[in-house]
XYZ file of C-alpha atoms in Angstrom:
465
model
C 90.779 121.036 99.645
C 87.826 119.680 101.185
C 87.374 120.217 104.989
C 87.472 116.474 105.598
C 91.010 116.093 104.270
C 92.239 119.276 106.229
C 90.557 117.730 109.474
C 92.288 114.341 109.136
C 95.501 115.850 108.383
C 95.453 118.227 111.518
C 94.216 115.563 113.852
C 96.252 114.205 116.733
C 96.851 110.608 117.194
C 94.567 108.620 119.444
C 95.698 108.649 123.113
C 93.976 105.133 124.171
C 94.337 101.758 122.858
C 90.590 101.596 121.902
C 91.010 104.876 120.086
C 93.948 103.381 118.093
C 92.225 100.207 117.331
C 89.195 102.266 115.851
C 91.700 104.277 113.737
C 93.448 100.982 112.482
C 89.975 99.378 111.797
C 88.962 102.290 109.736
C 91.985 101.811 107.334
C 92.567 98.091 107.733
C 88.975 96.962 107.503
C 88.016 98.059 103.998
C 91.652 97.220 102.969
C 91.446 93.711 104.240
C 88.296 93.271 102.513
C 89.820 94.560 99.344
C 92.904 92.467 99.578
C 90.695 89.238 100.095
C 88.788 90.441 97.041
C 91.957 90.686 95.031
C 93.218 87.456 96.182
C 90.023 86.081 95.022
C 91.056 86.758 91.654
C 93.888 84.271 91.886
C 91.786 81.946 93.874
C 89.106 81.960 90.961
C 91.967 81.136 88.521
C 93.129 78.342 90.581
C 89.623 76.838 91.213
C 88.378 77.045 87.443
C 91.842 75.606 86.260
C 91.508 72.868 88.761
C 88.442 71.726 86.769
C 90.889 71.066 83.764
C 92.774 68.557 85.698
C 95.493 68.222 88.504
C 98.445 68.794 85.913
C 96.927 72.098 84.957
C 96.360 72.932 88.522
C 100.028 72.275 89.474
C 101.212 74.141 86.328
C 99.234 77.299 87.359
C 100.153 76.779 91.033
C 103.943 76.612 90.565
C 104.016 79.637 88.093
C 101.497 81.558 90.261
C 104.034 81.072 93.190
C 107.021 82.269 91.144
C 105.469 85.018 89.227
C 103.247 86.491 91.958
C 106.277 86.306 94.311
C 107.911 88.765 92.199
C 104.659 91.049 92.151
C 104.793 90.841 95.937
C 108.477 91.991 96.152
C 107.685 94.873 93.766
C 104.546 95.739 95.835
C 106.655 95.904 98.972
C 109.111 98.262 97.402
C 106.302 100.694 96.460
C 104.502 100.253 99.621
C 106.932 102.666 101.147
C 104.813 105.415 99.270
C 102.305 104.876 102.005
C 105.033 105.661 104.828
C 106.179 108.800 102.939
C 102.546 110.001 102.270
C 101.342 109.358 105.766
C 104.226 111.330 107.233
C 103.417 114.216 104.887
C 99.776 113.825 105.618
C 100.441 114.229 109.344
C 102.333 117.488 108.665
C 99.528 118.761 106.341
C 101.692 118.603 103.432
C 99.572 117.981 100.682
C 102.185 118.419 97.855
C 104.380 116.099 99.631
C 101.800 113.633 99.659
C 101.100 113.827 95.942
C 104.761 113.943 95.085
C 105.536 110.456 96.952
C 102.640 108.889 94.893
C 103.998 110.387 91.420
C 107.601 109.184 92.098
C 106.180 105.821 93.182
C 104.397 105.321 89.919
C 107.624 105.849 88.244
C 109.392 103.282 90.451
C 106.701 100.913 89.485
C 107.505 101.123 85.934
C 111.393 100.487 86.536
C 110.391 97.442 88.656
C 108.030 95.862 86.032
C 110.929 95.323 83.468
C 112.572 92.297 85.217
C 109.194 90.929 85.979
C 108.320 90.774 82.282
C 111.813 89.316 81.497
C 111.518 86.527 83.860
C 107.633 85.927 82.905
C 108.772 85.494 79.233
C 111.521 82.942 79.933
C 109.477 81.017 82.715
C 109.584 77.753 80.700
C 113.439 77.285 80.657
C 113.544 78.576 84.361
C 111.241 75.923 85.397
C 113.014 73.333 83.602
C 116.252 74.338 85.276
C 114.495 74.055 88.492
C 113.693 70.323 87.719
C 109.841 70.626 87.434
C 107.759 68.111 85.896
C 108.018 68.276 82.066
C 104.160 67.547 81.856
C 103.394 71.116 83.498
C 105.859 73.230 81.399
C 103.673 74.044 78.457
C 100.762 74.894 80.667
C 102.892 77.027 82.699
C 104.367 78.982 79.813
C 100.802 79.660 78.508
C 99.398 80.882 81.879
C 102.427 83.282 82.614
C 102.812 84.814 79.137
C 99.311 85.796 79.585
C 99.166 86.961 83.049
C 102.432 88.951 83.101
C 100.823 91.970 81.081
C 98.977 92.692 84.303
C 102.179 93.461 86.229
C 102.356 97.157 85.613
C 98.786 97.993 86.046
C 98.716 96.148 89.211
C 101.858 97.786 90.622
C 100.153 101.256 89.542
C 97.045 100.145 91.422
C 99.199 99.480 94.451
C 100.889 102.799 94.492
C 97.443 104.503 94.403
C 96.136 102.208 97.218
C 99.067 103.209 99.316
C 97.726 106.779 98.831
C 94.451 105.839 100.196
C 95.889 103.942 103.043
C 97.961 106.982 103.893
C 94.921 109.216 103.870
C 92.795 106.679 105.692
C 90.075 106.441 103.086
C 90.141 102.796 101.768
C 86.351 102.193 100.954
C 86.680 102.978 97.308
C 89.563 100.310 96.960
C 87.353 97.747 98.619
C 84.516 98.600 96.032
C 86.768 98.363 93.117
C 88.297 95.086 94.394
C 84.965 93.436 95.002
C 83.825 94.334 91.496
C 87.000 92.757 90.306
C 85.940 89.306 91.585
C 82.761 89.173 89.550
C 84.494 90.532 86.564
C 87.339 87.738 86.903
C 84.862 85.016 87.304
C 83.054 85.993 84.295
C 86.079 86.311 82.237
C 87.545 83.118 83.397
C 84.408 81.336 82.516
C 84.331 82.776 79.083
C 88.086 82.536 78.268
C 89.149 79.250 79.918
C 86.124 77.083 78.615
C 85.055 79.011 75.538
C 81.742 80.881 75.632
C 80.051 83.655 73.931
C 81.850 83.074 70.804
C 85.287 83.068 72.412
C 87.427 79.970 71.625
C 88.477 77.947 74.692
C 91.983 79.070 75.868
C 92.416 76.797 78.841
C 95.023 77.983 81.281
C 96.052 80.850 79.007
C 92.319 82.155 79.288
C 92.893 82.494 83.205
C 96.007 84.528 82.727
C 94.265 86.904 80.079
C 91.256 87.358 82.480
C 93.483 88.399 85.303
C 95.483 90.919 83.129
C 92.229 92.549 81.789
C 90.972 92.794 85.265
C 94.234 94.315 86.622
C 94.066 97.277 83.927
C 90.383 97.801 84.686
C 91.192 98.166 88.749
C 94.027 100.537 88.002
C 91.937 102.744 85.747
C 88.975 102.645 88.101
C 91.189 103.741 91.077
C 92.818 106.337 88.871
C 89.621 107.958 88.044
C 88.724 107.997 91.662
C 92.001 109.702 92.611
C 91.786 112.414 89.780
C 87.982 113.009 89.907
C 86.641 112.762 93.257
C 86.182 115.945 95.403
C 87.955 114.394 98.295
C 91.064 113.527 96.521
C 91.185 115.782 93.411
C 92.603 118.721 95.458
C 95.777 116.679 95.969
C 96.522 117.085 92.130
C 98.336 113.648 92.093
C 98.520 113.391 88.352
C 99.819 117.064 87.824
C 103.554 117.013 86.825
C 103.488 113.362 86.415
C 106.139 113.464 83.673
C 108.891 114.880 86.080
C 110.953 112.489 87.710
C 112.675 113.559 91.065
C 115.869 111.493 91.576
C 116.000 112.417 95.259
C 112.476 111.134 96.007
C 112.999 108.050 93.800
C 116.168 107.430 95.745
C 114.306 107.825 99.094
C 111.701 105.306 97.997
C 114.407 102.775 96.915
C 116.616 103.294 99.864
C 113.733 102.293 102.189
C 111.801 100.104 99.693
C 114.629 97.786 98.373
C 115.249 96.461 101.936
C 111.595 95.993 102.414
C 111.332 94.353 98.929
C 114.260 92.206 99.999
C 112.321 91.024 103.159
C 109.367 90.418 100.767
C 111.771 88.359 98.658
C 113.069 86.445 101.486
C 109.424 85.448 102.645
C 107.861 84.851 99.348
C 111.131 83.215 97.988
C 111.016 81.019 101.023
C 107.402 79.867 100.171
C 108.348 79.392 96.482
C 111.343 77.306 97.236
C 109.387 75.185 99.389
C 106.788 74.770 96.452
C 109.604 74.054 94.187
C 110.797 71.272 96.604
C 107.481 69.754 96.493
C 107.352 69.828 92.856
C 110.702 67.739 93.017
C 108.876 65.178 95.360
C 105.840 64.704 92.929
C 103.138 66.590 90.820
C 100.599 65.464 93.468
C 102.659 66.891 96.299
C 102.867 70.191 94.116
C 99.055 70.198 93.639
C 98.452 69.497 97.290
C 100.713 72.342 98.225
C 98.868 74.727 95.957
C 95.371 73.875 97.364
C 96.875 74.669 100.931
C 98.707 77.714 99.993
C 95.900 79.406 97.995
C 93.340 79.004 100.725
C 95.848 80.188 103.451
C 96.957 83.088 101.221
C 93.341 84.256 101.070
C 93.054 84.141 104.891
C 96.396 85.820 105.118
C 95.031 88.932 103.140
C 93.548 90.170 106.621
C 97.185 90.248 108.405
C 98.512 91.702 105.138
C 95.988 94.687 105.279
C 96.933 95.174 108.951
C 100.527 95.344 108.233
C 99.797 97.888 105.449
C 97.729 99.880 107.820
C 100.232 99.488 110.594
C 103.052 101.110 108.383
C 100.771 104.097 107.835
C 99.715 104.415 111.461
C 103.049 104.246 112.833
C 104.527 106.735 110.277
C 101.533 109.124 111.055
C 102.625 109.014 114.741
C 106.202 109.719 114.036
C 105.053 112.510 111.491
C 103.185 114.025 114.594
C 106.329 114.027 116.663
C 104.729 111.476 118.978
C 106.770 108.203 119.221
C 104.452 106.910 121.995
C 101.548 107.019 119.418
C 103.811 105.253 116.938
C 104.559 102.544 119.377
C 100.959 102.111 120.444
C 99.899 101.825 116.610
C 102.212 98.937 116.284
C 101.297 97.070 119.450
C 97.468 97.294 118.737
C 98.109 96.130 115.241
C 100.077 93.002 116.647
C 97.358 92.202 119.150
C 94.798 92.551 116.491
C 96.445 90.076 114.062
C 97.091 87.523 116.670
C 93.173 87.459 117.553
C 92.281 87.123 113.915
C 94.784 84.310 113.270
C 93.497 82.225 116.200
C 90.262 82.411 114.446
C 91.828 81.313 111.082
C 93.508 78.412 112.610
C 90.009 77.169 114.272
C 88.531 77.402 110.712
C 91.439 75.368 109.132
C 91.299 72.743 111.780
C 87.481 72.459 111.583
C 86.851 72.115 107.808
C 90.180 70.849 105.985
C 88.353 68.400 103.810
C 85.774 70.933 102.685
C 88.647 73.303 101.853
C 90.473 70.619 99.817
C 87.458 69.918 97.884
C 87.053 73.419 96.688
C 89.816 72.809 94.563
C 89.499 69.513 93.050
C 86.683 67.082 92.206
C 87.049 64.206 94.519
C 85.215 62.087 92.174
C 87.818 62.607 89.420
C 90.519 59.881 89.136
C 93.713 60.669 90.868
C 92.530 63.442 92.970
C 92.021 61.281 96.216
C 95.838 61.569 96.878
C 96.156 65.096 96.346
C 93.132 65.969 98.586
C 94.423 63.721 101.447
C 97.730 65.098 101.408
C 96.317 68.755 101.330
C 94.462 67.965 104.368
C 97.697 67.049 106.307
C 99.427 70.275 105.197
C 96.420 72.339 106.406
C 96.788 70.666 109.910
C 100.539 71.920 109.896
C 99.394 75.365 108.854
C 96.774 75.805 111.315
C 99.739 75.210 114.087
C 101.695 78.345 112.692
C 98.857 80.804 111.716
C 99.540 83.038 114.711
C 103.238 83.522 114.032
C 102.725 83.900 110.284
C 100.480 86.864 110.891
C 102.717 88.345 113.519
C 105.702 88.359 111.313
C 104.065 90.311 108.610
C 102.553 92.818 110.993
C 105.782 93.398 112.829
C 107.524 94.004 109.409
C 104.810 96.486 108.595
C 105.231 98.417 111.894
C 108.903 98.355 111.496
C 108.582 99.847 107.991
C 106.525 102.559 109.630
C 109.473 103.369 111.902
C 111.659 103.414 108.615
C 113.461 100.422 109.808
C 113.764 98.056 106.709
C 117.401 96.858 106.789
C 117.433 94.689 109.985
C 114.001 92.988 109.185
C 115.653 91.822 105.911
C 118.592 90.210 107.799
C 116.062 88.674 110.183
C 114.000 87.218 107.425
C 116.935 85.747 105.654
C 118.008 83.920 108.834
C 114.657 82.885 109.967
C 113.252 81.691 106.606
C 116.210 80.380 104.741
C 118.538 79.214 107.506
C 116.073 77.964 110.188
C 112.974 77.408 107.930
C 114.156 76.105 104.755
C 117.155 74.128 106.179
C 115.135 72.232 108.671
C 112.463 71.673 105.844
C 115.082 70.053 103.648
C 116.499 68.087 106.550
C 113.123 66.651 107.495
C 111.826 66.095 104.014
C 114.787 64.365 102.430
C 117.239 63.222 105.132
C 114.492 62.093 107.664
C 111.911 60.875 105.116
C 109.140 63.017 106.173
C 108.477 63.993 102.571
C 106.023 66.963 102.088
C 105.060 67.140 105.655
C 108.757 67.772 106.463
C 108.930 70.822 104.263
C 105.823 72.257 105.889
C 107.203 71.644 109.472
C 110.385 73.600 108.318
C 108.187 76.357 107.192
C 106.469 76.608 110.491
C 109.847 76.783 112.417
C 111.008 79.522 110.158
C 107.994 81.498 110.610
C 108.263 81.188 114.307
C 111.909 82.322 114.528
C 111.108 85.175 112.212
C 108.108 86.402 114.072
C 109.855 86.255 117.463
C 112.737 88.259 116.313
C 110.862 90.863 114.395
C 108.430 91.539 117.302
C 111.513 91.944 119.826
C 112.968 94.202 117.121
C 109.962 96.522 117.118
C 109.693 96.822 120.891
C 113.414 97.608 121.058
C 113.492 100.360 118.384
C 110.175 101.947 119.492
C 111.263 102.242 123.030
C 114.701 103.737 121.917
C 112.623 106.515 119.957
C 110.448 107.294 123.044
C 113.658 107.515 125.168
C 115.451 109.751 122.641
C 112.293 112.109 122.685
C 111.785 112.136 126.428
C-alpha cells in the first residue's frame, strides 16, 4: 500500500468548520464536476434530439424521466458502498474497503434486471399511463437503445463510491469530462447520420449514451486495478465470491435509501406524467426546465454523496461530533450554492429555454414561454431542493435510511403531489399548479430531514459522552 493511502486512513477528522469544509471540498469538488459532466451526457441527448422537433423532445424527455429514475434508485442502493467503505477506511481496514466494493458490484447486477424489463416494455407502460400516442414510437426507440447502458453505469457508480470513500475523485472527474466530448461526437454521428453511419434519430442518442457508459466503466476499472494508489486494495481479486452477509448489509441499508430515491424521482416523474396528460407542449416545457435544473442539481448530489462518506468516516473514527460537523458543513455549503443557482435561473430564463428549442421553428413559442414560467417557480424552491438531498446523504452516513424514506413519502407524495394535482386540475392552474405543488413537497421534506439529522446526531453525541 502506498504511504498516501495509509496516511489518509490513519488521519483524524478535522476539528474546525474550516478544516471540515476543506475536507468536504476535496471530495465534493471533483465529484460535482464529474456529476455535471455525466449529466451533460443526458443534456446533450436532449439538446440534439430537440433539433428534430418538439415531439421527439417530449418523447425523450418522458422516457428519460422514467428510465433514469430507475437508474437513480439503483444508484442510491449501491451508494451505500461508500458508507461501508468509508467506515472501513477510517479503521485502516483495506480488505473491508475492497470487500464492500466487490459485493456492491454483484448487487448492481441484481438491480439491473428489473431496469431492463421495464425498459423493454416502455411503450405499453407509457400507453397505460395515458401519454400522447405521437410520442410512443420515439420513446420506445430511445429506451431500447439506452437501457443497455444501465449495468455499466451502475458498476461505474460502485467504483465511484470507492473513490469517494477514499477521498480521491479526480480520476472520476477526468473520465466524466472525456465522456461529454465522446457523447457529443457520437450523438452527432448517430442521430443525424455522418461518417457513413445512417441517421438513427432518437435511437442514435440512446446508443451513443450506452457506448459512453461502457467506456466510462472500463476506464475507471482500469484506474482502480492498475494505479499504484489503488491497486493495493486488490478490489477485483476474489470477485467471483458472493458474501450473503455483506450483500444483505448493503440491501438492508440501501433498499430504504433506494426507496427514498424512488419517492423523490418518482415524484418528479409523476409530475412529468401529469404534464403529459395536460399537453405535449407542457411536457416539452417541463423537460426543458427539469433538464437544466437537473444539471445544476449535480452539485448538491455530489455534496450529498461526499457528506455520506464524511459523516460515516467520523463515525468510523468513533467521533460523533466530527460526524455531526461534517453534515452541518455540507448543509451550509449546499444552501450557499443553491442561492447562486436561483439567481442564475431568475436572470436568464429565456436563454436557458432557447438552448433546447429553436425559437424560430413553428410551434416552439408556446413551449418556450411556458418553460420560462416553470423556471421562475424552480428558482423559488432551489435552496430547499438542495437541502433535502444533502440531509438525506448526511443521514445515510449515520446509517439512518428508514425514517428518511417515511419523510420522503409524506413530503413528496402527500404534501407535494396532492397539492400539485389540486392546484393544476381543481383550481385550474394547469402546469404551474403542478410545479407549485413540487415546491411545497420539497419544502416539507427538506425541513423534516434537516430536523431529523440534528436530532439523530445529537443523540449519538449524548450516547458517547
